XYZ file of C-alpha atoms in Angstrom:
646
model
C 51.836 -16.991 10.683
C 51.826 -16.601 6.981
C 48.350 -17.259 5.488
C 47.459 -20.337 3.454
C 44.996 -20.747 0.687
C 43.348 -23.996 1.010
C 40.834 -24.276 -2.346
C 37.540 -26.026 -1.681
C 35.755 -26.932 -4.704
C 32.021 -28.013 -4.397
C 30.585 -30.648 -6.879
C 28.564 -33.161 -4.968
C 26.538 -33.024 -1.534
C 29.433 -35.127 0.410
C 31.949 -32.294 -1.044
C 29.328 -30.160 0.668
C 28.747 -31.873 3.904
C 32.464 -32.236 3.956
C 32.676 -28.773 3.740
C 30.784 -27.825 6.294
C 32.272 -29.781 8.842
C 35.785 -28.146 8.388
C 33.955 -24.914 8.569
C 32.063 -25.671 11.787
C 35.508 -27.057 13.149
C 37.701 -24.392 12.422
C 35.501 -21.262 11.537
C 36.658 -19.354 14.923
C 40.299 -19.046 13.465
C 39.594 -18.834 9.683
C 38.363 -16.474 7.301
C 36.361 -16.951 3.814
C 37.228 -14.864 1.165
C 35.848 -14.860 -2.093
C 36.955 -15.229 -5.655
C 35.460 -12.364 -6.996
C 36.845 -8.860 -5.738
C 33.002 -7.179 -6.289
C 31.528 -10.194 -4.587
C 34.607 -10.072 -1.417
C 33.531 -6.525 -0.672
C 29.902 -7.240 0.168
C 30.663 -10.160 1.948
C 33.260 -8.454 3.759
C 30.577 -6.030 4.622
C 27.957 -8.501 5.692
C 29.870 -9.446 7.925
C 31.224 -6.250 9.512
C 27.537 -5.237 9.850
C 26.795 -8.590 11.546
C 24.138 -9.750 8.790
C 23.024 -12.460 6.724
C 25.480 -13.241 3.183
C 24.963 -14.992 0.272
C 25.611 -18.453 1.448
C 22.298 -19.925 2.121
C 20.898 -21.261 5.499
C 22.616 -23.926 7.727
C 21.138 -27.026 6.308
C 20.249 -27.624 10.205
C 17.873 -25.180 10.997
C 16.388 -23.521 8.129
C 13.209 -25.569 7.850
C 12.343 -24.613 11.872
C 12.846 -20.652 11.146
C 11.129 -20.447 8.262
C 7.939 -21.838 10.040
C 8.797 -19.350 12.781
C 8.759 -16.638 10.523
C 5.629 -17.686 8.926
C 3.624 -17.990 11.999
C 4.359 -14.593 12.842
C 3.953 -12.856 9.823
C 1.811 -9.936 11.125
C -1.611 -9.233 9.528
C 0.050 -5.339 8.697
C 1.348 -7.137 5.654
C -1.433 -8.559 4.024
C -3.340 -5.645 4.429
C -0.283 -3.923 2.742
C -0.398 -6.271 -0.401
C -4.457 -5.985 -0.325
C -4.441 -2.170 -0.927
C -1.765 -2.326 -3.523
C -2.783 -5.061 -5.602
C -6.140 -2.642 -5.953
C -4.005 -1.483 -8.471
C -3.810 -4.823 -9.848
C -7.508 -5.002 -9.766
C -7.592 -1.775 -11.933
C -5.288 -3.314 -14.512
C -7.159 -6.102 -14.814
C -10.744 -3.988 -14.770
C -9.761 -1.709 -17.429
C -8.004 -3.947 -19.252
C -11.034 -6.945 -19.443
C -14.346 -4.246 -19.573
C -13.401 -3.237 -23.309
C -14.177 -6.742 -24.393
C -17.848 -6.749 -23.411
C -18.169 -2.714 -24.494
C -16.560 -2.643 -27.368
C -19.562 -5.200 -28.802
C -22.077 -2.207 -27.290
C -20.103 0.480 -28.199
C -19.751 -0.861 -32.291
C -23.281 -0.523 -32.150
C -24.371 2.737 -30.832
C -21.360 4.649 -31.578
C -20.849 2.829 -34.740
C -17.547 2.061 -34.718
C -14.995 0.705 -37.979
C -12.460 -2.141 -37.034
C -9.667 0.555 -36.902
C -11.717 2.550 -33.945
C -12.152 -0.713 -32.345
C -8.470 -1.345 -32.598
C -7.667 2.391 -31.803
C -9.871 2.411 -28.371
C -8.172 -0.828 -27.283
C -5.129 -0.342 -28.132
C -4.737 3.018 -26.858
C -5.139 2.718 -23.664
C -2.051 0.349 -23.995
C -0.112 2.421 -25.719
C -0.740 5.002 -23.016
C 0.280 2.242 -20.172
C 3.464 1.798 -22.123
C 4.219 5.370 -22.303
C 3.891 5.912 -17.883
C 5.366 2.381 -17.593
C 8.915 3.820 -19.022
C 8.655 7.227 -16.930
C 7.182 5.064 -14.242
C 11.038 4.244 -13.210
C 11.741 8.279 -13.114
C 8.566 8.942 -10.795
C 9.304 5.824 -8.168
C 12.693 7.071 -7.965
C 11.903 10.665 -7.263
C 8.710 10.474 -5.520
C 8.856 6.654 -3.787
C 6.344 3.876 -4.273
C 3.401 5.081 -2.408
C 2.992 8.602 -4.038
C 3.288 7.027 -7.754
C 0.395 4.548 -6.319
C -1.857 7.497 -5.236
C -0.932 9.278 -8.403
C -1.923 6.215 -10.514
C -5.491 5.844 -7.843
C -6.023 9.423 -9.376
C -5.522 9.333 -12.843
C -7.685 5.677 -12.708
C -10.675 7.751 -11.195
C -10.334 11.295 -13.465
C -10.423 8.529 -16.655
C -13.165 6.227 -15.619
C -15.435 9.744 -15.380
C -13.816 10.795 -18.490
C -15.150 7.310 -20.045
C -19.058 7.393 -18.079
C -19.775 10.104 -19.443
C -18.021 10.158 -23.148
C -21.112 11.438 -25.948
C -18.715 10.485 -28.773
C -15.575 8.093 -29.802
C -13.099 11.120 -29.501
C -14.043 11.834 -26.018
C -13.926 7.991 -25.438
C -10.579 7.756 -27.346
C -9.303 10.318 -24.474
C -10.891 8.605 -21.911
C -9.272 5.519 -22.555
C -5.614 7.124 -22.929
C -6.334 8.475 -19.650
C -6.895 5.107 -17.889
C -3.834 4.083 -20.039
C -1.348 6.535 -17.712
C -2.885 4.833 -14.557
C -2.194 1.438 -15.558
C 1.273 2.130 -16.739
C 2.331 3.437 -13.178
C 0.582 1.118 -11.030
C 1.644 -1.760 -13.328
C 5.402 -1.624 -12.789
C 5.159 0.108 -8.664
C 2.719 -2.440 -7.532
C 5.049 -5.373 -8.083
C 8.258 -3.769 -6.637
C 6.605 -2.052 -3.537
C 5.021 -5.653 -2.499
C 8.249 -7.196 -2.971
C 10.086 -4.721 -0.730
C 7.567 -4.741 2.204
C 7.228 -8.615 1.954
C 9.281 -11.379 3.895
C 11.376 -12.967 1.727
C 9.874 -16.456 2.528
C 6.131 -15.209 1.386
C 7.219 -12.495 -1.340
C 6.520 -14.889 -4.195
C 2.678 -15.576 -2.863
C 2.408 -11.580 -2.039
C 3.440 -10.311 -5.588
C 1.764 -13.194 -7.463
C -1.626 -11.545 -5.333
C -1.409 -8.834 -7.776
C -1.858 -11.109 -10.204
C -4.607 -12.514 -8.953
C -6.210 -9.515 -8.496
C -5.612 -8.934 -12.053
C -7.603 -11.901 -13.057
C -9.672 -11.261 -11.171
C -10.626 -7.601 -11.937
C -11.062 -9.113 -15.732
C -13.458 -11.421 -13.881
C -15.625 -9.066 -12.389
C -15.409 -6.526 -15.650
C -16.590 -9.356 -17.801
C -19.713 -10.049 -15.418
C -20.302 -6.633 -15.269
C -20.463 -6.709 -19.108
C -23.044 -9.700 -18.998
C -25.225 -7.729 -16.089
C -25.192 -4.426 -18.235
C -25.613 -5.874 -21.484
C -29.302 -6.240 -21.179
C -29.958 -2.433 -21.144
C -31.024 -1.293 -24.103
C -29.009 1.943 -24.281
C -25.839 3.069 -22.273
C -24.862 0.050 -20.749
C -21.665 0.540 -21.584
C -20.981 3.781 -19.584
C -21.568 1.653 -16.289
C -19.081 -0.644 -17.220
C -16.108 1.345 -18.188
C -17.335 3.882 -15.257
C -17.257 1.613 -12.446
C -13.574 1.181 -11.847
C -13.824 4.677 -10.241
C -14.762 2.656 -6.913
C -11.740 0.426 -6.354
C -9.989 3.115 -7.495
C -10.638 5.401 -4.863
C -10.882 2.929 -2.543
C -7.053 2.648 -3.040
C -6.158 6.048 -2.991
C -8.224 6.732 0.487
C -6.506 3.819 2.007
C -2.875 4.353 0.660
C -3.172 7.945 2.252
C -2.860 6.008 5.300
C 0.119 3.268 4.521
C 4.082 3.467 4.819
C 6.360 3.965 2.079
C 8.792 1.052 1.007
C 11.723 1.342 3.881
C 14.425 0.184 1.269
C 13.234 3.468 -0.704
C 13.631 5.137 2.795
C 16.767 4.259 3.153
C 17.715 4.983 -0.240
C 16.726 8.508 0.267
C 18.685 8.836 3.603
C 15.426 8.609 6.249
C 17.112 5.596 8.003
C 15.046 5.832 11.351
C 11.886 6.311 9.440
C 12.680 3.367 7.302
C 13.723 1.376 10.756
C 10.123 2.619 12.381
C 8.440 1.472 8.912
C 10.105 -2.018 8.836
C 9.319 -2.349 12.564
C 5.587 -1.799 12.010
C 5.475 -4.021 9.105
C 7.311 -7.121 10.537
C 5.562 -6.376 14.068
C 7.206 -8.375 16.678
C 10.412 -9.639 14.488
C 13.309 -8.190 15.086
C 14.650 -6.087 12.138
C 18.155 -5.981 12.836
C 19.252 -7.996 10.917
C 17.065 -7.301 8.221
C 17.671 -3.704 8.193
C 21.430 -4.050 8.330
C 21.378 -6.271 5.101
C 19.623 -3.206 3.668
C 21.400 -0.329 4.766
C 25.115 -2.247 3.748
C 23.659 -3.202 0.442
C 22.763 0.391 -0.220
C 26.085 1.802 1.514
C 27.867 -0.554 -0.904
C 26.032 0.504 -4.067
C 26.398 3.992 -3.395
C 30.030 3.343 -2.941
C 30.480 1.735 -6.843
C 27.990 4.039 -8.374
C 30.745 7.099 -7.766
C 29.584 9.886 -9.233
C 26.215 8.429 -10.434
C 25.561 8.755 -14.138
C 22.086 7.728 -16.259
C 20.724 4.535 -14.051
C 19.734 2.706 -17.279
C 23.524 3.094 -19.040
C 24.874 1.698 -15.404
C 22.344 -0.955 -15.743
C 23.967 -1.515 -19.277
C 27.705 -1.219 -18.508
C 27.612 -3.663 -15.131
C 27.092 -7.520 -15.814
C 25.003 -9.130 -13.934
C 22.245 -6.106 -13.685
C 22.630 -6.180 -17.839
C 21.570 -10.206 -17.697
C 18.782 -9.664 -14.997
C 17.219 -7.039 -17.595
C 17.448 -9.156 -20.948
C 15.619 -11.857 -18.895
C 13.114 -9.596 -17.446
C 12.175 -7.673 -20.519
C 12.694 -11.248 -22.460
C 9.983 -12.531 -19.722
C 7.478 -9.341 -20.647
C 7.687 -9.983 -24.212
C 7.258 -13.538 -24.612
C 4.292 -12.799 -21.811
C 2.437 -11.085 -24.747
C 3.579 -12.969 -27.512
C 1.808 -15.798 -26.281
C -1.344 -13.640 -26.986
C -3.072 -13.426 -23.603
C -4.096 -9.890 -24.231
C -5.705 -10.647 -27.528
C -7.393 -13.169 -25.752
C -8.656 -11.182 -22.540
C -9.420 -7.936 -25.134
C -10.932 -10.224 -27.846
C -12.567 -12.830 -26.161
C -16.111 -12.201 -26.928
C -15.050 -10.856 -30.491
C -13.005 -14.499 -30.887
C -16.583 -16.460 -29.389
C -18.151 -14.879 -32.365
C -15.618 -15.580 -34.623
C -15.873 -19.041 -33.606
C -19.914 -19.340 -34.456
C -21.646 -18.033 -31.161
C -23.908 -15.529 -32.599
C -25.848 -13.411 -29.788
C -23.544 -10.672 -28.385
C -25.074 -11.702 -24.701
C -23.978 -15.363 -25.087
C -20.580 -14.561 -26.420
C -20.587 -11.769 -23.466
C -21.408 -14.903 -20.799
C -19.097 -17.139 -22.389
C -16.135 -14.556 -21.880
C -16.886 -14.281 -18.155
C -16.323 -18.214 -17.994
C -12.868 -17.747 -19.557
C -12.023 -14.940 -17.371
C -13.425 -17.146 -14.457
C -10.494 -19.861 -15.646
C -7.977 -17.464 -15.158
C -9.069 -16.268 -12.298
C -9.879 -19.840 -10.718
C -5.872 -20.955 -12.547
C -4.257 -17.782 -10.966
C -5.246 -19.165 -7.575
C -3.515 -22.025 -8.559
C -0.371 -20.206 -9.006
C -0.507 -18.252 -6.003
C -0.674 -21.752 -4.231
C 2.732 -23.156 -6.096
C 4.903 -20.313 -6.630
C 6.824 -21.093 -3.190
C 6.257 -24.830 -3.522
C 7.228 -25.153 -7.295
C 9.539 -22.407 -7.566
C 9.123 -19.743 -10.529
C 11.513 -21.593 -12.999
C 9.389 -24.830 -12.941
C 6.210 -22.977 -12.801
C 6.767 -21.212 -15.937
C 8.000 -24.198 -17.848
C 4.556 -25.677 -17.485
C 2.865 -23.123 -18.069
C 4.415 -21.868 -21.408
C 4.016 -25.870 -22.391
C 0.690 -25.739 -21.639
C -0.032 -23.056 -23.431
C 1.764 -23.747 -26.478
C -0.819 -26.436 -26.461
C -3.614 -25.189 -25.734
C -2.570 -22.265 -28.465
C -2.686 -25.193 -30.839
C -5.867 -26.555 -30.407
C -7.629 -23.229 -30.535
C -5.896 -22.908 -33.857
C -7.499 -26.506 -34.493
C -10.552 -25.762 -34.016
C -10.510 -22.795 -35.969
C -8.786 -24.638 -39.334
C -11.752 -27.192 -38.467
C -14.574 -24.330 -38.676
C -12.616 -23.253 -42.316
C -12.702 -26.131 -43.750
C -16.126 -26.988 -43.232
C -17.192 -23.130 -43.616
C -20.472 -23.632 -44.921
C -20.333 -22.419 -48.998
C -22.009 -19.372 -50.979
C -24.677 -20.847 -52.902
C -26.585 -17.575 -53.740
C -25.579 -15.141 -55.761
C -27.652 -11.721 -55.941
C -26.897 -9.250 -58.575
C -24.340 -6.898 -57.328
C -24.797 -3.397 -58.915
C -21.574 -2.446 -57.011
C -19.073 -4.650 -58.552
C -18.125 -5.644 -54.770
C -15.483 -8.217 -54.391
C -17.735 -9.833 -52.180
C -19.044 -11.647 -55.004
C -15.880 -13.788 -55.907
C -16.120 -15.759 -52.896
C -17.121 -19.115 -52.619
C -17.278 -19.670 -48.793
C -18.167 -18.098 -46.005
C -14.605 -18.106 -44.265
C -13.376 -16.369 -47.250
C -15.880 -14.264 -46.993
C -15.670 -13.393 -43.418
C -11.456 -12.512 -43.889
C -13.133 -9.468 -45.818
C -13.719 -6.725 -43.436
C -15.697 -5.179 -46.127
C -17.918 -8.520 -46.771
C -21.018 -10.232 -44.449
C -22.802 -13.850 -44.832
C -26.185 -14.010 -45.646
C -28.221 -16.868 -45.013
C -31.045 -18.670 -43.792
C -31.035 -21.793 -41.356
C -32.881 -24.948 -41.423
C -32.063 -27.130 -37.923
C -28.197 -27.378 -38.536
C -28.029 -27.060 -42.050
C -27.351 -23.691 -44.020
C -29.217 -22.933 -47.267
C -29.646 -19.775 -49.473
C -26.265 -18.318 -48.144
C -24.749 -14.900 -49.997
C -21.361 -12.995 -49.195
C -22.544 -9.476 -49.759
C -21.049 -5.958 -48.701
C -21.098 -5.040 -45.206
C -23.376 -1.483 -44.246
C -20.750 1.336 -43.745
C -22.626 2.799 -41.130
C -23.272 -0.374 -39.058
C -21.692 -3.763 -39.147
C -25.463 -5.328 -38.207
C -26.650 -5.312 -41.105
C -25.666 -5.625 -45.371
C -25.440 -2.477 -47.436
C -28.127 -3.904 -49.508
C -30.500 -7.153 -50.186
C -32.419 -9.287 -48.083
C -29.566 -8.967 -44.937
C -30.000 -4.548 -44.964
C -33.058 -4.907 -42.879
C -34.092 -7.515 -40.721
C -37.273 -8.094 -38.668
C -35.697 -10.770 -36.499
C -39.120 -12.932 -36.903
C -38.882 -16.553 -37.567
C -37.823 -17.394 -40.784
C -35.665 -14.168 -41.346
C -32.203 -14.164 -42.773
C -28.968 -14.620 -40.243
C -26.398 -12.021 -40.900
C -22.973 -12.767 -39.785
C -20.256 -10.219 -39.964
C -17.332 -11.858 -38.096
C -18.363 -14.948 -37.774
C -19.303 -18.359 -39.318
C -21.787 -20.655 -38.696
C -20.014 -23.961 -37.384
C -20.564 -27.136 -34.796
C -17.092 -26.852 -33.935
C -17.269 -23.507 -31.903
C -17.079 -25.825 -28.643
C -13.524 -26.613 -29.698
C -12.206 -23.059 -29.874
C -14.189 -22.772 -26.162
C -12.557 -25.795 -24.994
C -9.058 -24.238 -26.616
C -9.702 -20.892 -24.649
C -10.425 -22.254 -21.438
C -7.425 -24.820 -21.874
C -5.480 -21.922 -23.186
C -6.423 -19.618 -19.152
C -6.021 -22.744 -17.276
C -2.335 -23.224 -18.985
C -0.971 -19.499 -18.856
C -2.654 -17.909 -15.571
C -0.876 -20.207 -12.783
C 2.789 -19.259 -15.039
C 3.339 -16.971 -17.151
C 0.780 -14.319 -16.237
C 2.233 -14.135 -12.947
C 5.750 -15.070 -12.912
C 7.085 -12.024 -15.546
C 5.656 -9.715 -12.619
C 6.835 -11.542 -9.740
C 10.421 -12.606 -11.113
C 11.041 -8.847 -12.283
C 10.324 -7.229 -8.638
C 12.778 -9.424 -7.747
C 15.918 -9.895 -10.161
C 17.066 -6.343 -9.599
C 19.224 -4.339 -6.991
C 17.559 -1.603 -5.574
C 19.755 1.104 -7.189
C 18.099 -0.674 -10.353
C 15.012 -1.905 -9.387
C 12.711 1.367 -10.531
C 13.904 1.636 -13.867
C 14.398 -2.301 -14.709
C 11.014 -2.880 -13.452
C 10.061 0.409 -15.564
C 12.172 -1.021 -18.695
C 10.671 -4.189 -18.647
C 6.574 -2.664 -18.149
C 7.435 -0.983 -21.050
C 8.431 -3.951 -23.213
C 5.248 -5.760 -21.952
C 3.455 -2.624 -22.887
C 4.810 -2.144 -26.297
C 4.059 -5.850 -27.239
C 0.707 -5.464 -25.785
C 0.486 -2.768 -28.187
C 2.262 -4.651 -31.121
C -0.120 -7.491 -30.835
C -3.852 -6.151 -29.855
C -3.213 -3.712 -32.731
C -2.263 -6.149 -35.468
C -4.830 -9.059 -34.507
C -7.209 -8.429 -36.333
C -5.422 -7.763 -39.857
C -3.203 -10.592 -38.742
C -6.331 -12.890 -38.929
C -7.254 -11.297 -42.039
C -3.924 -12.000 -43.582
C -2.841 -15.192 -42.336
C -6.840 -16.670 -41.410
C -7.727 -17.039 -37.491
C -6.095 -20.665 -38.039
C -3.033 -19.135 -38.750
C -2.813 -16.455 -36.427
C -3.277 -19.139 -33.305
C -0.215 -21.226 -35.211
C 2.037 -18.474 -35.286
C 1.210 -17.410 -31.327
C 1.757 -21.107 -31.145
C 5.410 -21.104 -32.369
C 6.055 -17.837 -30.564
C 5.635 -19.576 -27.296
C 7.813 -22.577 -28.323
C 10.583 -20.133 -28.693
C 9.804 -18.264 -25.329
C 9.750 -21.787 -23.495
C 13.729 -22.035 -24.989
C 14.199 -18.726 -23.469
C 13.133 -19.415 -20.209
C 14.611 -23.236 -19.916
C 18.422 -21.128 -20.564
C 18.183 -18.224 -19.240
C 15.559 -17.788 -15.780
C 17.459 -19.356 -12.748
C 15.091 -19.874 -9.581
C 15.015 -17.044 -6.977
C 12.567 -19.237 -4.490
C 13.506 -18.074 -1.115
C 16.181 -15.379 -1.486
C 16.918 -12.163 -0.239
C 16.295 -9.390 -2.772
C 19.462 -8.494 -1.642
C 21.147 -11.619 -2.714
C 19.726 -12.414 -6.035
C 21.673 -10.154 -8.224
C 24.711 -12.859 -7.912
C 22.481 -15.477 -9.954
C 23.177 -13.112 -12.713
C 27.227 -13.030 -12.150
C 27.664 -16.093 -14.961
C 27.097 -15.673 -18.615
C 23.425 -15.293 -19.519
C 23.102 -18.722 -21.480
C 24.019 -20.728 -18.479
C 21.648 -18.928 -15.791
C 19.112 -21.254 -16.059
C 21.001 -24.259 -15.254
C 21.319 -22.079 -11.442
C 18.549 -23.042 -9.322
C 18.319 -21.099 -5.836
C 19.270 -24.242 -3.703
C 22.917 -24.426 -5.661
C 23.851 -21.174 -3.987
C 23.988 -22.224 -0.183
C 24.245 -19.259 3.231
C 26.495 -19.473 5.954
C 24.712 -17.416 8.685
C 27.042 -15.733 11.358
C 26.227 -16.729 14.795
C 27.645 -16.309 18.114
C 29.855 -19.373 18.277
C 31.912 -18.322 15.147
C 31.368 -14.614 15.580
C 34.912 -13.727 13.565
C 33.762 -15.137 10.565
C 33.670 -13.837 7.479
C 31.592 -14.618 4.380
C 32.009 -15.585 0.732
C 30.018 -16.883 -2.127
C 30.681 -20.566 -3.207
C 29.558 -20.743 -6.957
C 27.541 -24.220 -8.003
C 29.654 -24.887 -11.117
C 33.082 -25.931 -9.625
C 33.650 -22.940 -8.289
C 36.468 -22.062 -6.070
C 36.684 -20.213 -2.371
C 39.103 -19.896 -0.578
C 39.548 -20.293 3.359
C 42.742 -18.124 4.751
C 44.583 -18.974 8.397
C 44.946 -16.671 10.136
């Protein structure tokens, strides 16, 4: 008989249900075939191997399995996703303990704005320089040996760092932590995502966000505890992430290596004996097959090989799934959550809270918020979806970005005025200011004054000590008692009732951006790749995150100097309102997929990914009543397939 073509085209869910019924009538003498030659060769495949296509569940029975598989999700994995989001923990550590010590460490090291800036932003730099090679190392070596290599690295800097007896030695210290976080930043993500079940690999990755969060939690109460001590309390901050750290590397000594990477590398019954152990009791048949075809099959159209990233480049869909991860990354730090986390107490002060202990307490409650907010998105990322989830979020925060910004402009304009003026033998262009915000966007320049209840009287701007931002380079401010009655001295600050606004704007700000965006960049990009690309996308797109970490700690402080603290919060502000356009075109929902499925959300043109949600791409599952059937993809926008007769 000569075969006939019969085109289905899906619009509507009684197209669909129609659909299905002709399949389930007349499936044991029919083939699918897809549209797409790429896309009819891994079906074909699929079902050769006997596996699971890209067609979705049976809209029967996928509710029932998916609480099967739940229910047996052996403990194995969660004590896989504990160890590895140590590294997580790390991140966050290293990341959040500078904001505390860097208050202690002006002090007794004596440190100018652009050492501040250079010992914060190095150690980012340094992450964005192992992020990139990160891809090289996970390829070559696998996921677990780039994890203890990162373990190592954390522990040799966080010596490096307790020890330090000057800012060079510090500098290097901080670089070295840098490498650490680079690897572990871009291998944590991707090895959770291959170990985990695809029904619980949202909630698994997003874990390494929350231990993140809540690694800048801890740091920032170990700032608070070791503030009190007079002298050194900074080396037992910085030098306590040595613990977790080889707490990790001792424990990882002892866990699997990804199977996928396994497989990848040809070890196909270790990488059946791995996924065995880590799905216990399942059976990984199925599972494994998916794997091994989807690997077969890439190793089939990569030919002779060639530079991963310019194959990444040349092929479609793998091109779209980087632009929106990197895009993801960027807008991630464009929003300004590291200024916040590395700033925090620095921004407190800036706001009006004047004791370095308060503004160190106060920090810990913000970091608490994002800690408490993560949670939170832990909790919706398989309810909500990740699309949805960072929609909010990046609304939210664009909000919240705006009121900080409020508060500050509020602060200005009532910025209490210079009504003293000493003679200035210096010629100091301190003295041509009339207020003391103006005076405060001089790094050069201090306020002066003396405080009655609320009100400020007998107020100076006068130049700043080289040696020591505590106290003025001359005049009543160069050397203070502290008794009652005394003069304040305020170098980056100004005294204000409206600093609870800029705290309410912060906390708003965590509660917004932790449960979205600072998880769902992460989790989408350990995701959104094949696993021919998966190393060096998630390596590429680390590295943009990195670089825009560096591009924005670095520059926030001139940026408020140029533009006011007002103006810096408006322009993160209208950053975000650009990455929510991003995201609302171009992030389609991978809820509930395969890894090895979602590269065909990336198979239409990049604007019009967004408008894909997972649930438009439906599964046909083989099974043993319609075991001569083969697969194809039906698209969600009037696409075509195509049933032949046999």
């Amino acid at each position: 008989m000569i075969p006939q073509r019969l085109p289905v085209r899906r619009r509507r869910n009684g197209v669909q249900q129609s659909f299905r019924s002709f399949l389930a009538g007349s499936l044991n003498d029919h083939t699918l075939k897809p549209m797409s030659d790429r896309t009819g060769s891994r079906r074909q495949k699929a079902a050769d191997d006997g596996e699971r296509s890209l067609i979705g569940p049976p809209s029967g029975h996928a509710g029932d399995s998916l609480r099967d598989r739940d229910a047996s999700t052996p403990f194995f994995v969660y004590l896989l996703a504990f160890f590895s989001a140590l590294g997580g923990f790390l991140f966050g550590y290293d990341t959040g303990v500078v904001s505390g010590a860097m208050l202690l460490l002006k002090k007794e090291m004596h440190l100018s704005a652009l050492w501040q800036e250079l010992l914060v932003s190095s150690t980012v730099g340094a992450a964005a320089l192992s992020a990139l090679s990160g891809g090289f190392l996970n390829g070559w070596l696998g996921r677990r040996v780039c994890i203890l290599i990162a373990s190592f690295i954390f522990c040799g800097g966080g010596i490096v760092l307790s020890v330090a007896q000057s800012k060079v030695v510090l500098l290097v210290g901080r670089i070295t932590v840098g490498l650490g976080i680079g690897i572990a930043s871009m291998t944590v993500p991707v090895y959770i995502a291959e170990v985990s079940p695809p029904h619980l690999r949202g909630q698994l990755v997003t874990i390494n966000s929350l231990f993140i969060t809540g690694g800048q939690f801890i740091a920032s109460v170990v700032d608070g505890a070791f503030s009190y001590l007079s002298h050194d309390g900074w080396r037992y901050m910085l030098g306590l992430s040595v613990l977790p750290a080889v707490l990790q590397f001792f424990g990882f000594i002892f866990l699997p290596e990804s199977p996928r990477w396994l497989l990848q590398k040809g070890r196909s019954q270790e990488a059946r004996q791995v996924l065995g152990r880590i799905r216990g009791k399942q059976n990984v048949e199925e599972e494994y097959d998916t794997i091994r075809a989807s690997i077969e099959e890439e190793e089939n159209d990569a030919g002779s090989g060639g530079v991963v990233i310019l194959r990444i480049l040349s092929y479609g869909p793998t091109r779209r799934a980087l632009i929106v991860g990197c895009g993801l990354q960027m807008f991630q730090q464009l929003s300004g959550i590291n200024t916040v986390m590395y700033y925090s107490a620095t921004i407190l002060q800036m706001a009006g809270v004047r004791e370095d202990k308060q503004a160190i307490w106060l920090a810990a409650a913000t970091s608490a918020t994002n800690f408490v907010f993560t949670l939170v998105g832990v909790w919706l990322v398989e309810k909500v979806g990740r699309r949805k989830l960072t929609l909010g979020s990046l609304l939210g925060t664009g909000l919240s970005l705006t009121l900080l910004a409020v508060g500050f402009l509020l602060s200005a304009q009532n910025s209490p005025p210079v009504t003293f003026h000493p003679v200035d033998f210096h010629n100091s262009t301190c003295r041509f200011y009339g207020s003391c915000d103006l005076c405060m966007l001089d790094p050069d320049c201090g306020f002066c004054y003396l405080e009655n209840n609320a009100s400020v009287f007998d107020s100076s701007c006068v130049p700043v000590n080289p040696a020591s931002t505590d106290n003025a380079a001359w005049g009543r401010c160069s050397n203070r008692t502290g008794e009652t009655g005394s003069p304040y001295w305020a170098y980056n600050y100004c005294p204000t009732s409206y600093s609870w606004v800029v705290l309410l704007g912060l906390i708003l700000y965590l509660a917004s951006f932790a449960p979205g965006m600072g998880t769902m960049p992460w989790t989408v990009n350990s995701e959104i790749y094949p696993l021919w690309a998966r190393s060096t996308g998630n390596a590429c797109s680390a590295g943009v995150n990195w670089i825009f970490n560096v591009l924005v700690s670095l520059t926030f402080l001139h940026v408020a100097e140029y533009l006011t603290y007002y103006g810096a919060f408006f322009l993160y502000a209208g950053l975000v309102v650009l990455g929510l356009l991003f995201v609302l075109c171009c992030l389609p929902e991978t809820k509930g997929l395969q890894l090895e499925d979602i590269e065909n959300l990336f198979t239409r043109q990049l604007c019009s990914c967004g408008g894909l949600p997972a649930n438009d791409v439906h599964y046909i599952r083989q099974s043993s009543d319609f075991s001569p059937a083969h697969y194809g993809a039906v698209d969600s926008d009037c696409a075509i397939a195509y049933i032949t007769l046999r």
